[in-house]
Amino acid sequence: MADNVSSLVRSRMMSAVRGRHTRPERYVRKLLHAAGFRFRLHRSDLPGSPDVTLPAYNTVVFVNGCFWHGHDCLRGRLPSSNVKFWRRKIGGNARRDAANETALKALGWKVAYVWQCQLRSDTAVLLKYLRNRRQRERSRESAR
Ligand SMILES: [Zn+2]
């Protein structure tokens, strides 16, 4: 019983960390879709279940909330009470993110981040990267 309760609490905490279908995430998906890119969501067979996976470009995207993922920005600042707790909690999240990135790269994935506080600019950078790759692949195909 105690185990059930704690796993329920744990899964709630996890969903707060990796909020799914959040507004920033929907924004990124909308733009990728409009640009004609094919992607899959929350692949649980990949480390960290990335928010967006683009198999044709071996690229995964994490859309990160600044607070939960410890971004170095105003929104990422820790609350002034319970500092120890939050430092441990957010520090643990950031370490897990880093471990997931390492594992994904070892599997041959490119890892991109879109931060909540830089939603538009990070998404623009991502789209530019993908468009360049698409362009290169198309010109390689037509050269054949
Ligand atoms: Zn931020």
mmCIF file of N, CA, C and O in Angstrom, residues 58-117:
data_model
loop_
_atom_site.group_PDB
_atom_site.id
_atom_site.type_symbol
_atom_site.label_atom_id
_atom_site.label_comp_id
_atom_site.label_asym_id
_atom_site.label_seq_id
_atom_site.Cartn_x
_atom_site.Cartn_y
_atom_site.Cartn_z
ATOM 1 N N ASN A 58 17.054 12.060 -37.411
ATOM 2 C CA ASN A 58 17.628 11.516 -36.170
ATOM 3 C C ASN A 58 17.789 12.597 -35.096
ATOM 4 O O ASN A 58 18.840 12.743 -34.474
ATOM 5 N N THR A 59 16.706 13.342 -34.913
ATOM 6 C CA THR A 59 16.722 14.461 -33.975
ATOM 7 C C THR A 59 15.579 14.325 -32.962
ATOM 8 O O THR A 59 14.463 13.982 -33.342
ATOM 9 N N VAL A 60 15.896 14.587 -31.703
ATOM 10 C CA VAL A 60 14.864 14.635 -30.678
ATOM 11 C C VAL A 60 14.827 16.041 -30.091
ATOM 12 O O VAL A 60 15.836 16.746 -30.082
ATOM 13 N N VAL A 61 13.642 16.437 -29.615
ATOM 14 C CA VAL A 61 13.473 17.782 -29.065
ATOM 15 C C VAL A 61 12.841 17.682 -27.676
ATOM 16 O O VAL A 61 11.833 16.992 -27.493
ATOM 17 N N PHE A 62 13.438 18.366 -26.733
ATOM 18 C CA PHE A 62 12.841 18.511 -25.414
ATOM 19 C C PHE A 62 12.346 19.953 -25.281
ATOM 20 O O PHE A 62 13.112 20.901 -25.487
ATOM 21 N N VAL A 63 11.074 20.091 -24.960
ATOM 22 C CA VAL A 63 10.520 21.422 -24.701
ATOM 23 C C VAL A 63 10.491 21.570 -23.186
ATOM 24 O O VAL A 63 9.691 20.933 -22.507
ATOM 25 N N ASN A 64 11.408 22.362 -22.657
ATOM 26 C CA ASN A 64 11.639 22.383 -21.216
ATOM 27 C C ASN A 64 11.047 23.605 -20.516
ATOM 28 O O ASN A 64 11.267 24.735 -20.949
ATOM 29 N N GLY A 65 10.329 23.346 -19.434
ATOM 30 C CA GLY A 65 9.933 24.416 -18.532
ATOM 31 C C GLY A 65 11.169 24.848 -17.742
ATOM 32 O O GLY A 65 11.928 24.014 -17.269
ATOM 33 N N CYS A 66 11.368 26.162 -17.620
ATOM 34 C CA CYS A 66 12.609 26.676 -17.036
ATOM 35 C C CYS A 66 12.768 26.279 -15.570
ATOM 36 O O CYS A 66 13.859 25.939 -15.131
ATOM 37 N N PHE A 67 11.678 26.334 -14.805
ATOM 38 C CA PHE A 67 11.784 26.047 -13.379
ATOM 39 C C PHE A 67 12.176 24.594 -13.130
ATOM 40 O O PHE A 67 13.170 24.316 -12.460
ATOM 41 N N TRP A 68 11.407 23.664 -13.683
ATOM 42 C CA TRP A 68 11.612 22.246 -13.387
ATOM 43 C C TRP A 68 12.910 21.709 -13.931
ATOM 44 O O TRP A 68 13.444 20.714 -13.448
ATOM 45 N N HIS A 69 13.432 22.340 -14.968
ATOM 46 C CA HIS A 69 14.665 21.830 -15.573
ATOM 47 C C HIS A 69 15.873 22.692 -15.231
ATOM 48 O O HIS A 69 16.939 22.523 -15.820
ATOM 49 N N GLY A 70 15.677 23.621 -14.299
ATOM 50 C CA GLY A 70 16.813 24.375 -13.771
ATOM 51 C C GLY A 70 17.515 25.262 -14.785
ATOM 52 O O GLY A 70 18.743 25.338 -14.800
ATOM 53 N N HIS A 71 16.724 25.936 -15.642
ATOM 54 C CA HIS A 71 17.338 26.827 -16.614
ATOM 55 C C HIS A 71 17.986 28.024 -15.911
ATOM 56 O O HIS A 71 17.471 28.506 -14.909
ATOM 57 N N ASP A 72 19.085 28.479 -16.485
ATOM 58 C CA ASP A 72 19.808 29.610 -15.919
ATOM 59 C C ASP A 72 19.168 30.917 -16.411
ATOM 60 O O ASP A 72 19.723 31.623 -17.248
ATOM 61 N N CYS A 73 17.969 31.201 -15.896
ATOM 62 C CA CYS A 73 17.249 32.408 -16.297
ATOM 63 C C CYS A 73 16.343 32.812 -15.130
ATOM 64 O O CYS A 73 16.297 32.118 -14.119
ATOM 65 N N LEU A 74 15.621 33.901 -15.263
ATOM 66 C CA LEU A 74 14.773 34.377 -14.165
ATOM 67 C C LEU A 74 13.732 33.350 -13.739
ATOM 68 O O LEU A 74 13.510 33.129 -12.556
ATOM 69 N N ARG A 75 13.082 32.714 -14.725
ATOM 70 C CA ARG A 75 12.065 31.713 -14.407
ATOM 71 C C ARG A 75 12.650 30.475 -13.750
ATOM 72 O O ARG A 75 11.941 29.699 -13.126
ATOM 73 N N GLY A 76 13.938 30.277 -13.932
ATOM 74 C CA GLY A 76 14.594 29.098 -13.392
ATOM 75 C C GLY A 76 15.083 29.288 -11.966
ATOM 76 O O GLY A 76 15.660 28.383 -11.392
ATOM 77 N N ARG A 77 14.860 30.479 -11.416
ATOM 78 C CA ARG A 77 15.347 30.734 -10.051
ATOM 79 C C ARG A 77 14.596 29.909 -9.017
ATOM 80 O O ARG A 77 13.379 29.750 -9.094
ATOM 81 N N LEU A 78 15.329 29.424 -8.030
ATOM 82 C CA LEU A 78 14.720 28.614 -6.976
ATOM 83 C C LEU A 78 13.941 29.505 -6.014
ATOM 84 O O LEU A 78 14.315 30.657 -5.796
ATOM 85 N N PRO A 79 12.854 28.946 -5.435
ATOM 86 C CA PRO A 79 12.109 29.705 -4.420
ATOM 87 C C PRO A 79 13.013 30.011 -3.238
ATOM 88 O O PRO A 79 13.974 29.288 -2.988
ATOM 89 N N SER A 80 12.694 31.070 -2.492
ATOM 90 C CA SER A 80 13.583 31.460 -1.398
ATOM 91 C C SER A 80 13.343 30.646 -0.133
ATOM 92 O O SER A 80 14.157 30.674 0.788
ATOM 93 N N SER A 81 12.217 29.892 -0.088
ATOM 94 C CA SER A 81 12.025 28.997 1.059
ATOM 95 C C SER A 81 12.293 27.553 0.617
ATOM 96 O O SER A 81 12.216 27.247 -0.571
ATOM 97 N N ASN A 82 12.606 26.703 1.610
ATOM 98 C CA ASN A 82 12.931 25.303 1.311
ATOM 99 C C ASN A 82 14.037 25.164 0.277
ATOM 100 O O ASN A 82 13.990 24.300 -0.595
ATOM 101 N N VAL A 83 15.014 26.018 0.401
ATOM 102 C CA VAL A 83 16.062 26.075 -0.624
ATOM 103 C C VAL A 83 16.737 24.726 -0.828
ATOM 104 O O VAL A 83 16.961 24.296 -1.963
ATOM 105 N N LYS A 84 17.011 24.058 0.317
ATOM 106 C CA LYS A 84 17.704 22.771 0.232
ATOM 107 C C LYS A 84 16.897 21.768 -0.588
ATOM 108 O O LYS A 84 17.429 21.078 -1.440
ATOM 109 N N PHE A 85 15.593 21.703 -0.273
ATOM 110 C CA PHE A 85 14.712 20.769 -0.969
ATOM 111 C C PHE A 85 14.725 21.032 -2.471
ATOM 112 O O PHE A 85 14.920 20.134 -3.295
ATOM 113 N N TRP A 86 14.515 22.288 -2.832
ATOM 114 C CA TRP A 86 14.416 22.624 -4.258
ATOM 115 C C TRP A 86 15.733 22.425 -4.975
ATOM 116 O O TRP A 86 15.769 21.993 -6.123
ATOM 117 N N ARG A 87 16.825 22.762 -4.288
ATOM 118 C CA ARG A 87 18.123 22.585 -4.928
ATOM 119 C C ARG A 87 18.352 21.115 -5.256
ATOM 120 O O ARG A 87 18.831 20.769 -6.321
ATOM 121 N N ARG A 88 17.962 20.243 -4.308
ATOM 122 C CA ARG A 88 18.127 18.807 -4.532
ATOM 123 C C ARG A 88 17.228 18.318 -5.659
ATOM 124 O O ARG A 88 17.634 17.581 -6.538
ATOM 125 N N LYS A 89 15.970 18.775 -5.578
ATOM 126 C CA LYS A 89 14.971 18.329 -6.542
ATOM 127 C C LYS A 89 15.332 18.771 -7.962
ATOM 128 O O LYS A 89 15.397 17.965 -8.887
ATOM 129 N N ILE A 90 15.549 20.064 -8.120
ATOM 130 C CA ILE A 90 15.817 20.594 -9.462
ATOM 131 C C ILE A 90 17.199 20.129 -9.943
ATOM 132 O O ILE A 90 17.382 19.825 -11.122
ATOM 133 N N GLY A 91 18.138 20.049 -9.003
ATOM 134 C CA GLY A 91 19.465 19.537 -9.357
ATOM 135 C C GLY A 91 19.380 18.112 -9.887
ATOM 136 O O GLY A 91 20.037 17.756 -10.860
ATOM 137 N N GLY A 92 18.526 17.307 -9.234
ATOM 138 C CA GLY A 92 18.323 15.924 -9.677
ATOM 139 C C GLY A 92 17.716 15.874 -11.071
ATOM 140 O O GLY A 92 18.134 15.075 -11.915
ATOM 141 N N ASN A 93 16.756 16.736 -11.324
ATOM 142 C CA ASN A 93 16.145 16.793 -12.663
ATOM 143 C C ASN A 93 17.186 17.145 -13.715
ATOM 144 O O ASN A 93 17.237 16.528 -14.784
ATOM 145 N N ALA A 94 17.989 18.152 -13.405
ATOM 146 C CA ALA A 94 18.991 18.600 -14.377
ATOM 147 C C ALA A 94 20.021 17.499 -14.642
ATOM 148 O O ALA A 94 20.434 17.298 -15.784
ATOM 149 N N ARG A 95 20.380 16.769 -13.583
ATOM 150 C CA ARG A 95 21.324 15.663 -13.784
ATOM 151 C C ARG A 95 20.704 14.566 -14.640
ATOM 152 O O ARG A 95 21.368 13.991 -15.493
ATOM 153 N N ARG A 96 19.412 14.300 -14.408
ATOM 154 C CA ARG A 96 18.746 13.276 -15.215
ATOM 155 C C ARG A 96 18.665 13.716 -16.675
ATOM 156 O O ARG A 96 18.879 12.928 -17.594
ATOM 157 N N ASP A 97 18.351 14.996 -16.899
ATOM 158 C CA ASP A 97 18.320 15.527 -18.274
ATOM 159 C C ASP A 97 19.663 15.316 -18.957
ATOM 160 O O ASP A 97 19.726 14.904 -20.120
ATOM 161 N N ALA A 98 20.741 15.612 -18.230
ATOM 162 C CA ALA A 98 22.080 15.481 -18.809
ATOM 163 C C ALA A 98 22.388 14.019 -19.134
ATOM 164 O O ALA A 98 22.959 13.705 -20.186
ATOM 165 N N ALA A 99 21.963 13.106 -18.219
ATOM 166 C CA ALA A 99 22.207 11.679 -18.454
ATOM 167 C C ALA A 99 21.411 11.201 -19.671
ATOM 168 O O ALA A 99 21.907 10.421 -20.495
ATOM 169 N N ASN A 100 20.175 11.684 -19.807
ATOM 170 C CA ASN A 100 19.364 11.311 -20.977
ATOM 171 C C ASN A 100 20.015 11.796 -22.263
ATOM 172 O O ASN A 100 20.037 11.081 -23.263
ATOM 173 N N GLU A 101 20.534 13.021 -22.223
ATOM 174 C CA GLU A 101 21.181 13.573 -23.415
ATOM 175 C C GLU A 101 22.384 12.716 -23.827
ATOM 176 O O GLU A 101 22.546 12.377 -25.001
ATOM 177 N N THR A 102 23.186 12.340 -22.839
ATOM 178 C CA THR A 102 24.349 11.500 -23.118
ATOM 179 C C THR A 102 23.921 10.174 -23.746
ATOM 180 O O THR A 102 24.503 9.729 -24.739
ATOM 181 N N ALA A 103 22.876 9.564 -23.168
ATOM 182 C CA ALA A 103 22.406 8.269 -23.670
ATOM 183 C C ALA A 103 21.849 8.404 -25.094
ATOM 184 O O ALA A 103 22.111 7.561 -25.952
ATOM 185 N N LEU A 104 21.109 9.476 -25.336
ATOM 186 C CA LEU A 104 20.531 9.689 -26.670
ATOM 187 C C LEU A 104 21.634 9.889 -27.710
ATOM 188 O O LEU A 104 21.575 9.326 -28.811
ATOM 189 N N LYS A 105 22.640 10.681 -27.352
ATOM 190 C CA LYS A 105 23.733 10.928 -28.292
ATOM 191 C C LYS A 105 24.476 9.635 -28.592
ATOM 192 O O LYS A 105 24.880 9.407 -29.731
ATOM 193 N N ALA A 106 24.632 8.787 -27.558
ATOM 194 C CA ALA A 106 25.311 7.513 -27.767
ATOM 195 C C ALA A 106 24.522 6.630 -28.732
ATOM 196 O O ALA A 106 25.082 5.782 -29.423
ATOM 197 N N LEU A 107 23.199 6.836 -28.794
ATOM 198 C CA LEU A 107 22.350 6.078 -29.715
ATOM 199 C C LEU A 107 22.281 6.734 -31.097
ATOM 200 O O LEU A 107 21.554 6.274 -31.971
ATOM 201 N N GLY A 108 22.995 7.840 -31.261
ATOM 202 C CA GLY A 108 23.060 8.487 -32.573
ATOM 203 C C GLY A 108 22.036 9.584 -32.803
ATOM 204 O O GLY A 108 21.865 10.040 -33.931
ATOM 205 N N TRP A 109 21.358 10.013 -31.740
ATOM 206 C CA TRP A 109 20.370 11.086 -31.885
ATOM 207 C C TRP A 109 21.016 12.450 -31.676
ATOM 208 O O TRP A 109 21.912 12.592 -30.855
ATOM 209 N N LYS A 110 20.524 13.415 -32.422
ATOM 210 C CA LYS A 110 20.868 14.802 -32.128
ATOM 211 C C LYS A 110 19.821 15.312 -31.130
ATOM 212 O O LYS A 110 18.642 15.004 -31.263
ATOM 213 N N VAL A 111 20.273 16.057 -30.143
ATOM 214 C CA VAL A 111 19.382 16.496 -29.070
ATOM 215 C C VAL A 111 19.227 18.017 -29.116
ATOM 216 O O VAL A 111 20.221 18.742 -29.046
ATOM 217 N N ALA A 112 17.976 18.468 -29.258
ATOM 218 C CA ALA A 112 17.700 19.907 -29.287
ATOM 219 C C ALA A 112 16.812 20.272 -28.103
ATOM 220 O O ALA A 112 15.986 19.465 -27.671
ATOM 221 N N TYR A 113 17.006 21.476 -27.593
ATOM 222 C CA TYR A 113 16.178 21.955 -26.491
ATOM 223 C C TYR A 113 15.441 23.216 -26.914
ATOM 224 O O TYR A 113 16.014 24.083 -27.575
ATOM 225 N N VAL A 114 14.180 23.286 -26.511
ATOM 226 C CA VAL A 114 13.433 24.537 -26.633
ATOM 227 C C VAL A 114 13.061 24.937 -25.219
ATOM 228 O O VAL A 114 12.357 24.190 -24.525
ATOM 229 N N TRP A 115 13.584 26.071 -24.771
ATOM 230 C CA TRP A 115 13.294 26.529 -23.409
ATOM 231 C C TRP A 115 12.072 27.442 -23.428
ATOM 232 O O TRP A 115 11.916 28.264 -24.340
ATOM 233 N N GLN A 116 11.277 27.286 -22.411
ATOM 234 C CA GLN A 116 10.046 28.065 -22.224
ATOM 235 C C GLN A 116 10.283 29.569 -22.401
ATOM 236 O O GLN A 116 9.500 30.256 -23.031
ATOM 237 N N CYS A 117 11.399 30.093 -21.843
ATOM 238 C CA CYS A 117 11.641 31.530 -21.881
ATOM 239 C C CYS A 117 12.177 31.999 -23.234
ATOM 240 O O CYS A 117 12.270 33.189 -23.488
#
